[in-house]
Short mmCIF file of C-alpha atoms in Angstrom, two decimals:
data_model
loop_
_atom_site.label_atom_id
_atom_site.label_comp_id
_atom_site.label_asym_id
_atom_site.label_seq_id
_atom_site.Cartn_x
_atom_site.Cartn_y
_atom_site.Cartn_z
CA UNK W 28 -10.82 -2.43 8.03
CA UNK W 29 -9.41 -0.76 5.25
CA UNK W 30 -9.24 2.91 6.06
CA UNK W 31 -9.93 4.00 2.59
CA UNK W 32 -13.68 3.82 1.21
CA UNK W 33 -14.19 4.78 -2.57
CA UNK W 34 -17.48 5.78 -3.93
CA UNK W 35 -18.69 4.85 -6.29
CA UNK W 36 -18.15 1.18 -6.44
CA UNK W 37 -18.30 1.18 -10.07
CA UNK W 38 -18.56 3.89 -12.83
CA UNK W 39 -19.66 3.55 -16.46
CA UNK W 40 -19.11 6.46 -18.94
CA UNK W 41 -18.81 7.20 -22.65
CA UNK W 42 -15.36 8.58 -24.17
CA UNK W 43 -15.10 12.20 -23.49
CA UNK W 44 -16.56 12.62 -20.70
CA UNK W 45 -15.06 13.19 -17.06
CA UNK W 46 -15.11 10.50 -14.54
CA UNK W 47 -14.95 11.59 -10.69
CA UNK W 48 -14.30 8.87 -7.94
CA UNK W 49 -14.01 10.07 -4.21
CA UNK W 50 -12.48 8.73 -0.94
CA UNK W 51 -12.84 8.94 2.42
CA UNK W 52 -11.09 7.99 5.27
CA UNK W 53 -11.12 8.00 9.00
CA UNK W 54 -7.84 9.08 10.55
CA UNK W 55 -5.01 11.74 9.98
CA UNK W 56 -2.57 11.11 7.14
CA UNK W 57 1.13 12.01 5.86
CA UNK W 58 -0.09 11.76 2.29
CA UNK W 59 -2.68 10.29 -0.07
CA UNK W 60 -2.13 8.41 -3.18
CA UNK W 61 -4.11 7.42 -5.75
CA UNK W 62 -3.38 4.18 -8.03
CA UNK W 63 -4.79 2.35 -10.78
CA UNK W 64 -4.93 -1.40 -11.70
CA UNK W 65 -5.78 -2.90 -15.23
CA UNK W 66 -7.45 -6.27 -15.15
CA UNK W 67 -4.71 -8.80 -14.38
CA UNK W 68 -2.36 -6.54 -13.63
CA UNK W 69 -0.25 -5.27 -10.77
CA UNK W 70 -0.94 -1.20 -9.65
CA UNK W 71 0.42 1.77 -11.12
CA UNK W 72 0.95 5.04 -9.15
CA UNK W 73 -0.48 7.86 -10.57
CA UNK W 74 -0.39 10.67 -8.20
CA UNK W 75 0.27 11.81 -4.63
CA UNK W 76 -0.82 14.63 -2.82
CA UNK W 77 0.47 15.72 0.59
CA UNK W 78 -1.73 16.21 3.82
CA UNK W 79 -0.90 20.10 3.34
CA UNK W 80 -1.92 20.36 -0.13
CA UNK W 81 -5.07 20.99 -1.62
CA UNK W 82 -5.56 20.20 -5.04
CA UNK W 83 -2.68 18.92 -7.59
CA UNK W 84 -2.53 18.27 -11.36
CA UNK W 85 -1.12 15.79 -13.54
CA UNK W 86 -2.11 15.63 -17.18
CA UNK W 87 -5.67 14.77 -17.27
CA UNK W 88 -5.85 13.96 -13.94
CA UNK W 89 -7.14 16.49 -11.03
CA UNK W 90 -7.20 15.36 -7.44
CA UNK W 91 -8.45 17.49 -4.38
CA UNK W 92 -7.77 16.88 -1.04
CA UNK W 93 -10.30 18.15 1.93
CA UNK W 94 -8.52 17.24 5.45
CA UNK W 95 -11.19 18.37 7.44
CA UNK W 96 -13.69 16.55 5.79
CA UNK W 97 -11.11 13.57 5.35
CA UNK W 98 -12.21 13.46 1.93
CA UNK W 99 -10.26 12.76 -1.93
CA UNK W 100 -11.38 13.19 -5.13
CA UNK W 101 -9.51 12.03 -8.21
CA UNK W 102 -10.85 13.51 -11.34
CA UNK W 103 -9.97 12.12 -15.33
CA UNK W 104 -10.88 14.69 -17.89
CA UNK W 105 -11.75 13.64 -21.51
CA UNK W 106 -11.53 10.01 -20.58
CA UNK W 107 -10.54 7.72 -23.06
CA UNK W 108 -11.26 3.66 -23.61
CA UNK W 109 -7.88 3.15 -22.12
CA UNK W 110 -8.98 4.85 -19.30
CA UNK W 111 -10.93 1.96 -18.34
CA UNK W 112 -9.11 0.34 -14.85
CA UNK W 113 -10.12 -0.30 -11.19
CA UNK W 114 -8.65 3.32 -9.25
CA UNK W 115 -7.68 2.53 -5.87
CA UNK W 116 -6.83 5.40 -3.14
CA UNK W 117 -4.05 4.92 -0.46
CA UNK W 118 -4.04 6.55 2.66
CA UNK W 119 -0.62 6.79 4.26
CA UNK W 120 0.05 7.63 7.94
CA UNK W 121 3.19 6.89 10.01
CA UNK W 122 3.54 3.76 12.23
CA UNK W 123 6.40 2.72 14.05
CA UNK W 124 8.36 5.17 12.19
CA UNK W 125 7.74 3.81 9.02
CA UNK W 126 5.06 5.27 6.42
CA UNK W 127 1.98 2.69 6.17
CA UNK W 128 -0.36 2.64 3.02
CA UNK W 129 -3.97 1.69 3.44
CA UNK W 130 -5.99 0.99 0.21
CA UNK W 131 -9.42 1.25 -0.33
CA UNK W 132 -11.79 -1.10 -2.06
CA UNK W 133 -11.46 0.94 -5.25
CA UNK W 134 -13.72 2.35 -8.25
CA UNK W 135 -13.90 0.19 -11.10
CA UNK W 136 -14.33 2.35 -14.30
CA UNK W 137 -15.69 1.71 -17.50
CA UNK W 138 -15.25 4.03 -20.51
CA UNK W 139 -17.15 3.34 -23.60
CA UNK W 140 -16.14 4.51 -27.11
CA UNK R 21 14.88 0.15 -14.99
CA UNK R 22 13.45 -3.26 -14.94
CA UNK R 23 10.09 -3.53 -12.53
CA UNK R 24 8.89 -5.29 -9.98
CA UNK R 25 9.15 -9.24 -10.91
CA UNK R 26 6.99 -12.10 -9.77
CA UNK R 27 6.80 -15.59 -10.22
CA UNK R 28 4.81 -17.53 -11.04
CA UNK R 29 1.93 -15.65 -12.60
CA UNK R 30 -0.70 -18.24 -11.82
CA UNK R 31 -0.68 -21.00 -9.55
CA UNK R 32 -3.55 -23.91 -8.99
CA UNK R 33 -3.71 -26.00 -6.05
CA UNK R 34 -5.65 -28.14 -3.72
CA UNK R 35 -6.44 -27.30 -0.13
CA UNK R 36 -4.33 -28.17 2.54
CA UNK R 37 -1.45 -28.28 -0.07
CA UNK R 38 1.85 -25.66 0.12
CA UNK R 39 2.71 -22.75 -2.28
CA UNK R 40 5.83 -20.34 -2.51
CA UNK R 41 5.51 -17.10 -4.67
CA UNK R 42 8.79 -15.22 -5.38
CA UNK R 43 9.19 -11.60 -5.91
CA UNK R 44 12.43 -9.59 -7.02
CA UNK R 45 11.88 -6.14 -6.21
CA UNK R 46 13.32 -3.15 -8.17
CA UNK R 47 17.37 -2.73 -8.03
CA UNK R 48 18.48 -0.86 -5.00
CA UNK R 49 14.81 -0.96 -3.24
CA UNK R 50 15.40 -1.19 0.48
CA UNK R 51 11.74 -1.89 1.07
CA UNK R 52 9.25 -4.71 -0.19
CA UNK R 53 5.91 -5.25 0.74
CA UNK R 54 3.51 -8.44 0.00
CA UNK R 55 0.10 -7.78 -0.36
CA UNK R 56 -2.74 -9.84 -0.62
CA UNK R 57 -6.01 -8.99 -2.92
CA UNK R 58 -9.03 -10.83 -2.65
CA UNK R 59 -11.27 -10.11 -5.86
CA UNK R 60 -12.90 -6.92 -5.78
CA UNK R 61 -11.47 -5.41 -3.00
CA UNK R 62 -8.10 -3.22 -2.65
CA UNK R 63 -4.54 -4.64 -1.94
CA UNK R 64 -3.93 -5.93 2.06
CA UNK R 65 -0.72 -5.52 3.23
CA UNK R 66 0.57 -8.68 4.92
CA UNK R 67 4.20 -8.10 5.68
CA UNK R 68 7.22 -5.11 4.63
CA UNK R 69 10.50 -5.65 4.98
CA UNK R 70 13.17 -2.88 5.18
CA UNK R 71 16.13 -4.69 3.82
CA UNK R 72 16.17 -8.28 5.39
CA UNK R 73 14.39 -7.09 8.69
CA UNK R 74 10.57 -7.10 9.37
CA UNK R 75 9.09 -4.32 9.46
CA UNK R 76 5.10 -4.92 10.11
CA UNK R 77 3.83 -8.61 9.87
CA UNK R 78 0.72 -7.82 11.87
CA UNK R 79 -1.83 -8.85 9.30
CA UNK R 80 0.13 -11.82 8.32
CA UNK R 81 -1.49 -15.32 9.42
CA UNK R 82 1.64 -16.52 11.07
CA UNK R 83 0.03 -19.93 11.62
CA UNK R 84 0.31 -20.70 7.97
CA UNK R 85 1.66 -17.83 6.11
CA UNK R 86 5.89 -17.11 6.24
CA UNK R 87 8.34 -14.66 4.01
CA UNK R 88 11.65 -14.09 4.33
CA UNK R 89 14.11 -11.72 2.60
CA UNK R 90 17.25 -13.20 3.74
CA UNK R 91 19.90 -11.04 1.62
CA UNK R 92 17.64 -8.04 1.57
CA UNK R 93 16.86 -7.95 -2.00
CA UNK R 94 14.56 -11.33 -3.56
CA UNK R 95 11.71 -12.47 -1.02
CA UNK R 96 9.31 -15.40 -0.87
CA UNK R 97 6.04 -15.86 0.48
CA UNK R 98 4.86 -19.21 1.71
CA UNK R 99 1.59 -20.64 2.65
CA UNK R 100 1.37 -24.00 4.45
CA UNK R 101 -1.22 -25.39 4.49
CA UNK R 102 -3.38 -23.37 1.99
CA UNK R 103 -7.06 -22.93 2.58
CA UNK R 104 -9.65 -21.75 0.34
CA UNK R 105 -9.95 -18.56 1.12
CA UNK R 106 -6.21 -18.08 0.67
CA UNK R 107 -7.28 -17.34 -3.30
CA UNK R 108 -6.61 -14.39 -3.96
CA UNK R 109 -3.83 -12.21 -6.13
CA UNK R 110 -0.40 -11.68 -4.27
CA UNK R 111 1.27 -8.73 -4.89
CA UNK R 112 4.74 -7.54 -4.24
CA UNK R 113 5.78 -3.77 -4.14
CA UNK R 114 9.05 -2.22 -3.61
CA UNK R 115 10.12 1.42 -2.51
CA UNK R 116 13.23 3.34 -2.36
CA UNK R 117 11.45 4.52 0.65
CA UNK R 118 13.48 6.95 3.13
CA UNK R 119 12.28 7.49 6.66
CA UNK R 120 10.02 10.89 6.72
CA UNK R 121 9.83 10.84 2.82
CA UNK R 122 6.98 9.93 0.39
CA UNK R 123 6.58 6.44 -0.09
CA UNK R 124 5.34 5.73 -4.06
CA UNK R 125 5.34 2.05 -4.45
CA UNK R 126 5.93 -0.10 -7.53
CA UNK R 127 3.85 -3.29 -7.74
CA UNK R 128 4.74 -6.41 -9.94
CA UNK R 129 2.07 -8.08 -11.78
CA UNK R 130 1.23 -10.17 -9.31
CA UNK R 131 0.47 -14.00 -8.46
CA UNK R 132 -3.11 -15.15 -8.94
CA UNK R 133 -3.93 -18.23 -6.58
CA UNK R 134 -6.59 -20.53 -6.95
CA UNK R 135 -7.24 -22.96 -3.86
CA UNK R 136 -9.46 -25.78 -4.96
#
């Protein structure tokens, strides 16, 4: 089974509102990454947070990581219709000397104009 | 810089037929991944190559799936014979990964496979 579990599975908001997505995982990680996938497209890397970091910002994105609770959250502020997509967290841990990514099931975000 | 290229974009086949997907990673990227993404789920790693060697194929159904990366650049993923449950998007990703470093993956657009 996949390590990352995301919550909620689907989120519907109005433009201008904030969107928060959560990710929980089970084992120790090296880092955690968030990816975005538009319908019918590949995944695009958004942001990476290392296990020794607690918060990271990139434009309208804010990611937090709580390793004691094994959870992360992605906040998109002032959302736009163009933010409509699926968002996946990927937990990264070392296996056989190489980094291994395990993706969650994703949160489907719909931003309405 | 060109992105990860995949072909075909779409493929429809009958069960028990064979199918092959092709991936050309970003130039210089030593690590290449094939993922299977079933509708409504996140990508699941099938196989990971480092140059032309296999690093991880623990989740590859080896009785029907095979993959190769002969010259350490392009890669092909084959399914023979296909089953209905193989219907999914097959994603290729690459990274200029260094051991101990971070691993940001760059994805291609995927091949959507429908098995009838």
